[in-house]
Amino acid sequence: MNNRVISINLKQTLTWGTVLCGLVLTSLIISISYVSQRYMLLNTYETNLRQDLSHLGRHLFTEFVEGNDNQISLTLKDYYSDGKYKALFLIQGETLINETQHSASGLQIFNQVISQAQATATLRTLDLTVAFDPNQQHFLAAIPISPKVPVVESADLVRLIAIYDISTIFLALRQQLITTASILAVFLILIIIALLSFTHYFIHKPIKRLIQVGNALSTKSLSSRADIVGHGELGVLAKQFNVMAQTLEKNWQQQLQSTQELQRRHALINSVFEALPDIFFIINTDGTILECHTGKSDDLYMSPEQFINKKMSEVLPSHAAKHFSQAIKSANQRHQLTQIEYPLTIADQAKLFEARLSPIPGTDQLVIAVRDITEKKRQEEVILHHAFYDSLTDLPNRFLAMERLAQQLFDAERNDELAVVFFIDLDDFKRINDSLGHETGDQILIASGERLKQSLREQDTVSRLSGDEFIVLMGGFKHTADITSVADMLIKLFHHPIIVDDKDFNISVSIGVAIYPLDANSPQELLSCADTAMYNAKSNGRNNYCLFNQKMSQQLSRRIEIEEALRVALNEHELEVFYQPQFYIENSDVFGAEALLRWHSKTLGNVSPAEFIPVAEQSGLIIDIGLFVLSTAINQAHQWQQHLDSDIRIAINLSPRQFKDPSLLKQIELLVKDIPIANRFIELEITEGVLISGQAQVKQTLTQLHQLGFKLSLDDFGTGYSSLNYLRHYPFDLLKIDRSFISDMLTTHESKALVKTIIAMAHNLSMKVVAEGVETLEQLRLLQQLECDFGQGYLISKPLSAAQFESFYHTKIEPVKRSS
């Protein structure tokens, strides 16, 4: 079936068709009108002529019969005078016998007519004959009037000849026709204009707009629309056109977005190719390289273009090609990522490469990402070494030591032997480290670790746990006597000085010994037992060893009980903050308090801070506990400032582990933000243990706290070995003299001199001094003489609950004031 449709130029066709149809119609109307009117006129005048000539012929026949020739002439003149006749005369044969004006020309016309055979035959008849000459626009009529009948010869026949001129009638007809044609033409023009206007506005213009929109759409101007209204075919077509344009625009926008996204992704992929150190190959299933991309073509022994259309087996050594062939086969079969590693020698350097092969979905191709992992492998080995070995001594660290200890316990159980942990701590190492510097201390640690390692068997493990703590793991023992002999050997091992930079250092050690399975059954418990035994060795005078025993086990159990109970103490609201008043030495007026933590356990009863604080510190619970103390004390100080004294101050201890918490500074800022209290009323006490590491983070945190307006106090000043250095490097506002110096300054001259020196030195550094443990009036008087600034102790008050402190604050301390 032929579905082809022919299209024409509708605008030109309608325009010219309308004009031509109008012209043809007008011409047809005018022609028909003219012909019909001409026919009617000819019939009318011919009929009238016949009637007139018949009447005239009968009249002239009568006159002929009577012989009245004059009357005949008068009658002819009378008829001729009508003006309708061009000629009116009588002839006999071909001879003019009676004439009027123009008879001669009429006879000439008649002779021309009768010279024609048909006309002659017609005019020779006896009947009235009328003939019309269209050229001359007149009728030629002949009627016989001879009195002699029948006529024998035509020459004897008398005829009346009349030439009836109707040219004026035809002229009038033409004028009428012209007028009619003009009217019709005007009417036709108006109709044509109306039709053309109609076609222009309702056909041409919509079609032109559709064409414009079509041209715009063809030039990708997809926002064009055909604004045609109405319910006609062109309106429906315009709506469909707009729907199509909208669909095209939407599809084009989507395609444009898709193209832009593809371009972005292509640019991203190219950027990734350039940024990554990998080499990317696109290969088919037989290993032929179709594409090669790399951002570091300088590292290749071939240019990327040289790889194209070659097989992987052709560009790689045989051993690497074999790996690739197997990997390609595996990736095609499993349709999943396949990874291989293979060595290559490039520029006389041995390198290790990693290749990842992944099938491209919907194709029979694979993408291969090749990366040089030589340095990565080296770094992994270094990282792995650092993960298991101490960075300073290169001995196994705690993690590796615990793994080996677990294996050692397994072997001991299988072989029915004893396994031992020797927990070794260098005596007075902190003094050497602080006085001579960390570099010297590090050299001593390295030498100590090497001395231990050289003195033991190859299967034994020497590990550095942290700081100056080492452990030795040994197995294969049958009797405890063999273990004590090893412990004696380890003690004597350090009787010889350690030489660092041509200097002799006499270092002794304290060793704790724990035996499997006599003391514990797990690595962690065994290590804790050895640690406990080591602390007992230190308390027994150092430079000796101590075997773990039942009493120590009880101490360890107590420690475990405290840790377990402490984990629930916060949630059970067993912890409470007490406040020990601080006062001016000069007049004993109380100005603030130090926040002190107290714990009444539901299972253990009252537990001393000296017992549970070290456990909290070691277990990490001190972080949450310290935050509880901070929040409680700051909130209490805010309440007291509102109800007791607007200038009351609070001192809060920060433990070493709490202070090194990265979130401490943020937590303190949030607390003072939520609790509206001026930072200058909060004093943060730092012990020397916080400062031992000398880390930059410690100094940065102290500086930030000081810049925020908090007061900083160095607690227990005088008990360390490098406290004077701390005063130079850290922004402290106060010093707290340890209670041991305050209690001895009345009995020993050295303690008194030291207290005096500390106070003078602090004042020279624009720092205030707080004396701890002021318990007697004599101590108070001496501190007044030494111009100490602040004090706290049992002389004024023991630590009080918040309610007790509020009652105490209003009490006058008359005896103290009098003594001052």
mmCIF file of N, CA and C in Angstrom, residues 668-728:
data_model
loop_
_atom_site.group_PDB
_atom_site.id
_atom_site.type_symbol
_atom_site.label_atom_id
_atom_site.label_comp_id
_atom_site.label_asym_id
_atom_site.label_seq_id
_atom_site.Cartn_x
_atom_site.Cartn_y
_atom_site.Cartn_z
ATOM 1 N N ILE A 668 35.698 21.451 78.728
ATOM 2 C CA ILE A 668 35.735 22.556 79.693
ATOM 3 C C ILE A 668 35.043 23.788 79.115
ATOM 4 N N GLU A 669 35.279 24.075 77.838
ATOM 5 C CA GLU A 669 34.638 25.222 77.198
ATOM 6 C C GLU A 669 33.117 25.072 77.201
ATOM 7 N N LEU A 670 32.626 23.857 76.927
ATOM 8 C CA LEU A 670 31.177 23.621 76.922
ATOM 9 C C LEU A 670 30.586 23.775 78.320
ATOM 10 N N LEU A 671 31.343 23.325 79.336
ATOM 11 C CA LEU A 671 30.840 23.420 80.704
ATOM 12 C C LEU A 671 30.667 24.881 81.125
ATOM 13 N N VAL A 672 31.677 25.702 80.896
ATOM 14 C CA VAL A 672 31.584 27.104 81.314
ATOM 15 C C VAL A 672 30.613 27.879 80.428
ATOM 16 N N LYS A 673 30.329 27.340 79.229
ATOM 17 C CA LYS A 673 29.334 27.978 78.376
ATOM 18 C C LYS A 673 27.934 27.687 78.885
ATOM 19 N N ASP A 674 27.711 26.446 79.328
ATOM 20 C CA ASP A 674 26.393 26.069 79.846
ATOM 21 C C ASP A 674 26.170 26.603 81.259
ATOM 22 N N ILE A 675 27.263 26.731 82.025
ATOM 23 C CA ILE A 675 27.158 27.230 83.406
ATOM 24 C C ILE A 675 27.792 28.617 83.448
ATOM 25 N N PRO A 676 26.998 29.670 83.547
ATOM 26 C CA PRO A 676 27.537 31.038 83.456
ATOM 27 C C PRO A 676 28.382 31.417 84.665
ATOM 28 N N ILE A 677 29.689 31.141 84.561
ATOM 29 C CA ILE A 677 30.629 31.516 85.615
ATOM 30 C C ILE A 677 31.893 32.023 84.942
ATOM 31 N N ALA A 678 32.461 33.088 85.493
ATOM 32 C CA ALA A 678 33.665 33.668 84.912
ATOM 33 C C ALA A 678 34.836 32.691 85.061
ATOM 34 N N ASN A 679 35.628 32.555 83.991
ATOM 35 C CA ASN A 679 36.734 31.587 83.992
ATOM 36 C C ASN A 679 37.779 31.904 85.070
ATOM 37 N N ARG A 680 37.903 33.172 85.451
ATOM 38 C CA ARG A 680 38.942 33.550 86.416
ATOM 39 C C ARG A 680 38.671 32.983 87.805
ATOM 40 N N PHE A 681 37.443 32.523 88.034
ATOM 41 C CA PHE A 681 37.113 31.945 89.340
ATOM 42 C C PHE A 681 37.372 30.444 89.383
ATOM 43 N N ILE A 682 37.876 29.877 88.297
ATOM 44 C CA ILE A 682 38.141 28.440 88.235
ATOM 45 C C ILE A 682 39.643 28.226 88.188
ATOM 46 N N GLU A 683 40.149 27.441 89.138
ATOM 47 C CA GLU A 683 41.580 27.127 89.203
ATOM 48 C C GLU A 683 41.760 25.647 88.870
ATOM 49 N N LEU A 684 42.565 25.365 87.848
ATOM 50 C CA LEU A 684 42.809 23.998 87.405
ATOM 51 C C LEU A 684 44.179 23.564 87.903
ATOM 52 N N GLU A 685 44.214 22.514 88.741
ATOM 53 C CA GLU A 685 45.456 22.042 89.348
ATOM 54 C C GLU A 685 46.048 20.907 88.519
ATOM 55 N N ILE A 686 47.320 21.054 88.173
ATOM 56 C CA ILE A 686 48.032 20.073 87.354
ATOM 57 C C ILE A 686 49.165 19.482 88.184
ATOM 58 N N THR A 687 49.264 18.171 88.239
ATOM 59 C CA THR A 687 50.377 17.541 88.946
ATOM 60 C C THR A 687 51.581 17.438 88.021
ATOM 61 N N GLU A 688 52.732 17.221 88.626
ATOM 62 C CA GLU A 688 53.962 17.124 87.844
ATOM 63 C C GLU A 688 53.924 15.949 86.875
ATOM 64 N N GLY A 689 53.120 14.927 87.203
ATOM 65 C CA GLY A 689 53.026 13.775 86.313
ATOM 66 C C GLY A 689 52.498 14.123 84.942
ATOM 67 N N VAL A 690 51.680 15.181 84.867
ATOM 68 C CA VAL A 690 51.160 15.618 83.564
ATOM 69 C C VAL A 690 52.284 16.136 82.688
ATOM 70 N N LEU A 691 53.295 16.768 83.309
ATOM 71 C CA LEU A 691 54.324 17.480 82.559
ATOM 72 C C LEU A 691 55.543 16.643 82.235
ATOM 73 N N ILE A 692 55.605 15.419 82.747
ATOM 74 C CA ILE A 692 56.819 14.619 82.583
ATOM 75 C C ILE A 692 57.121 14.359 81.120
ATOM 76 N N SER A 693 56.064 14.062 80.330
ATOM 77 C CA SER A 693 56.302 13.702 78.926
ATOM 78 C C SER A 693 56.844 14.860 78.125
ATOM 79 N N GLY A 694 56.555 16.105 78.548
ATOM 80 C CA GLY A 694 57.061 17.254 77.816
ATOM 81 C C GLY A 694 56.476 17.380 76.422
ATOM 82 N N GLN A 695 55.318 16.801 76.178
ATOM 83 C CA GLN A 695 54.733 16.827 74.853
ATOM 84 C C GLN A 695 54.276 18.238 74.501
ATOM 85 N N ALA A 696 54.318 18.531 73.194
ATOM 86 C CA ALA A 696 53.880 19.842 72.728
ATOM 87 C C ALA A 696 52.394 20.039 72.986
ATOM 88 N N GLN A 697 51.633 18.928 72.957
ATOM 89 C CA GLN A 697 50.194 19.015 73.181
ATOM 90 C C GLN A 697 49.890 19.497 74.595
ATOM 91 N N VAL A 698 50.743 19.098 75.577
ATOM 92 C CA VAL A 698 50.542 19.516 76.968
ATOM 93 C C VAL A 698 50.713 21.025 77.090
ATOM 94 N N LYS A 699 51.790 21.516 76.521
ATOM 95 C CA LYS A 699 52.053 22.957 76.593
ATOM 96 C C LYS A 699 50.983 23.744 75.846
ATOM 97 N N GLN A 700 50.553 23.232 74.708
ATOM 98 C CA GLN A 700 49.524 23.913 73.920
ATOM 99 C C GLN A 700 48.210 23.981 74.680
ATOM 100 N N THR A 701 47.841 22.888 75.345
ATOM 101 C CA THR A 701 46.592 22.876 76.111
ATOM 102 C C THR A 701 46.663 23.842 77.292
ATOM 103 N N LEU A 702 47.796 23.829 78.011
ATOM 104 C CA LEU A 702 47.957 24.760 79.138
ATOM 105 C C LEU A 702 47.882 26.207 78.665
ATOM 106 N N THR A 703 48.521 26.493 77.554
ATOM 107 C CA THR A 703 48.511 27.859 77.024
ATOM 108 C C THR A 703 47.098 28.284 76.644
ATOM 109 N N GLN A 704 46.360 27.390 75.995
ATOM 110 C CA GLN A 704 44.988 27.711 75.598
ATOM 111 C C GLN A 704 44.091 27.928 76.816
ATOM 112 N N LEU A 705 44.247 27.103 77.833
ATOM 113 C CA LEU A 705 43.456 27.279 79.046
ATOM 114 C C LEU A 705 43.765 28.615 79.710
ATOM 115 N N HIS A 706 45.053 28.972 79.733
ATOM 116 C CA HIS A 706 45.456 30.247 80.337
ATOM 117 C C HIS A 706 44.916 31.424 79.537
ATOM 118 N N GLN A 707 44.913 31.300 78.206
ATOM 119 C CA GLN A 707 44.383 32.366 77.366
ATOM 120 C C GLN A 707 42.884 32.525 77.536
ATOM 121 N N LEU A 708 42.195 31.438 77.893
ATOM 122 C CA LEU A 708 40.751 31.503 78.130
ATOM 123 C C LEU A 708 40.416 32.112 79.488
ATOM 124 N N GLY A 709 41.432 32.387 80.323
ATOM 125 C CA GLY A 709 41.217 33.065 81.596
ATOM 126 C C GLY A 709 41.210 32.159 82.801
ATOM 127 N N PHE A 710 41.424 30.857 82.641
ATOM 128 C CA PHE A 710 41.464 29.953 83.774
ATOM 129 C C PHE A 710 42.775 30.142 84.541
ATOM 130 N N LYS A 711 42.713 29.973 85.859
ATOM 131 C CA LYS A 711 43.913 29.993 86.681
ATOM 132 C C LYS A 711 44.539 28.600 86.651
ATOM 133 N N LEU A 712 45.877 28.553 86.520
ATOM 134 C CA LEU A 712 46.595 27.277 86.465
ATOM 135 C C LEU A 712 47.501 27.155 87.688
ATOM 136 N N SER A 713 47.420 26.000 88.323
ATOM 137 C CA SER A 713 48.193 25.759 89.531
ATOM 138 C C SER A 713 49.005 24.481 89.376
ATOM 139 N N LEU A 714 50.295 24.536 89.793
ATOM 140 C CA LEU A 714 51.160 23.352 89.777
ATOM 141 C C LEU A 714 51.085 22.715 91.160
ATOM 142 N N ASP A 715 50.488 21.532 91.227
ATOM 143 C CA ASP A 715 50.221 20.861 92.495
ATOM 144 C C ASP A 715 51.450 20.080 92.965
ATOM 145 N N ASP A 716 51.557 19.886 94.282
ATOM 146 C CA ASP A 716 52.623 19.087 94.909
ATOM 147 C C ASP A 716 54.009 19.572 94.503
ATOM 148 N N PHE A 717 54.185 20.899 94.447
ATOM 149 C CA PHE A 717 55.467 21.442 94.020
ATOM 150 C C PHE A 717 56.550 21.089 95.034
ATOM 151 N N GLY A 718 57.735 20.695 94.514
ATOM 152 C CA GLY A 718 58.876 20.378 95.363
ATOM 153 C C GLY A 718 59.155 18.903 95.460
ATOM 154 N N THR A 719 58.183 18.064 95.034
ATOM 155 C CA THR A 719 58.399 16.618 95.144
ATOM 156 C C THR A 719 59.086 16.041 93.919
ATOM 157 N N GLY A 720 59.082 16.788 92.788
ATOM 158 C CA GLY A 720 59.707 16.287 91.560
ATOM 159 C C GLY A 720 61.143 16.706 91.452
ATOM 160 N N TYR A 721 61.749 16.366 90.266
ATOM 161 C CA TYR A 721 63.167 16.652 90.066
ATOM 162 C C TYR A 721 63.387 17.816 89.112
ATOM 163 N N SER A 722 62.347 18.220 88.439
ATOM 164 C CA SER A 722 62.568 19.277 87.450
ATOM 165 C C SER A 722 61.493 20.340 87.538
ATOM 166 N N SER A 723 60.974 20.559 88.716
ATOM 167 C CA SER A 723 59.872 21.500 88.859
ATOM 168 C C SER A 723 60.265 22.911 88.470
ATOM 169 N N LEU A 724 61.520 23.279 88.718
ATOM 170 C CA LEU A 724 61.965 24.631 88.377
ATOM 171 C C LEU A 724 61.901 24.870 86.872
ATOM 172 N N ASN A 725 62.197 23.841 86.102
ATOM 173 C CA ASN A 725 62.095 23.984 84.640
ATOM 174 C C ASN A 725 60.654 24.212 84.212
ATOM 175 N N TYR A 726 59.716 23.593 84.908
ATOM 176 C CA TYR A 726 58.327 23.745 84.535
ATOM 177 C C TYR A 726 57.863 25.191 84.696
ATOM 178 N N LEU A 727 58.400 25.868 85.728
ATOM 179 C CA LEU A 727 57.995 27.250 85.966
ATOM 180 C C LEU A 727 58.432 28.160 84.823
ATOM 181 N N ARG A 728 59.522 27.766 84.145
ATOM 182 C CA ARG A 728 60.009 28.598 83.038
ATOM 183 C C ARG A 728 59.254 28.350 81.731
#
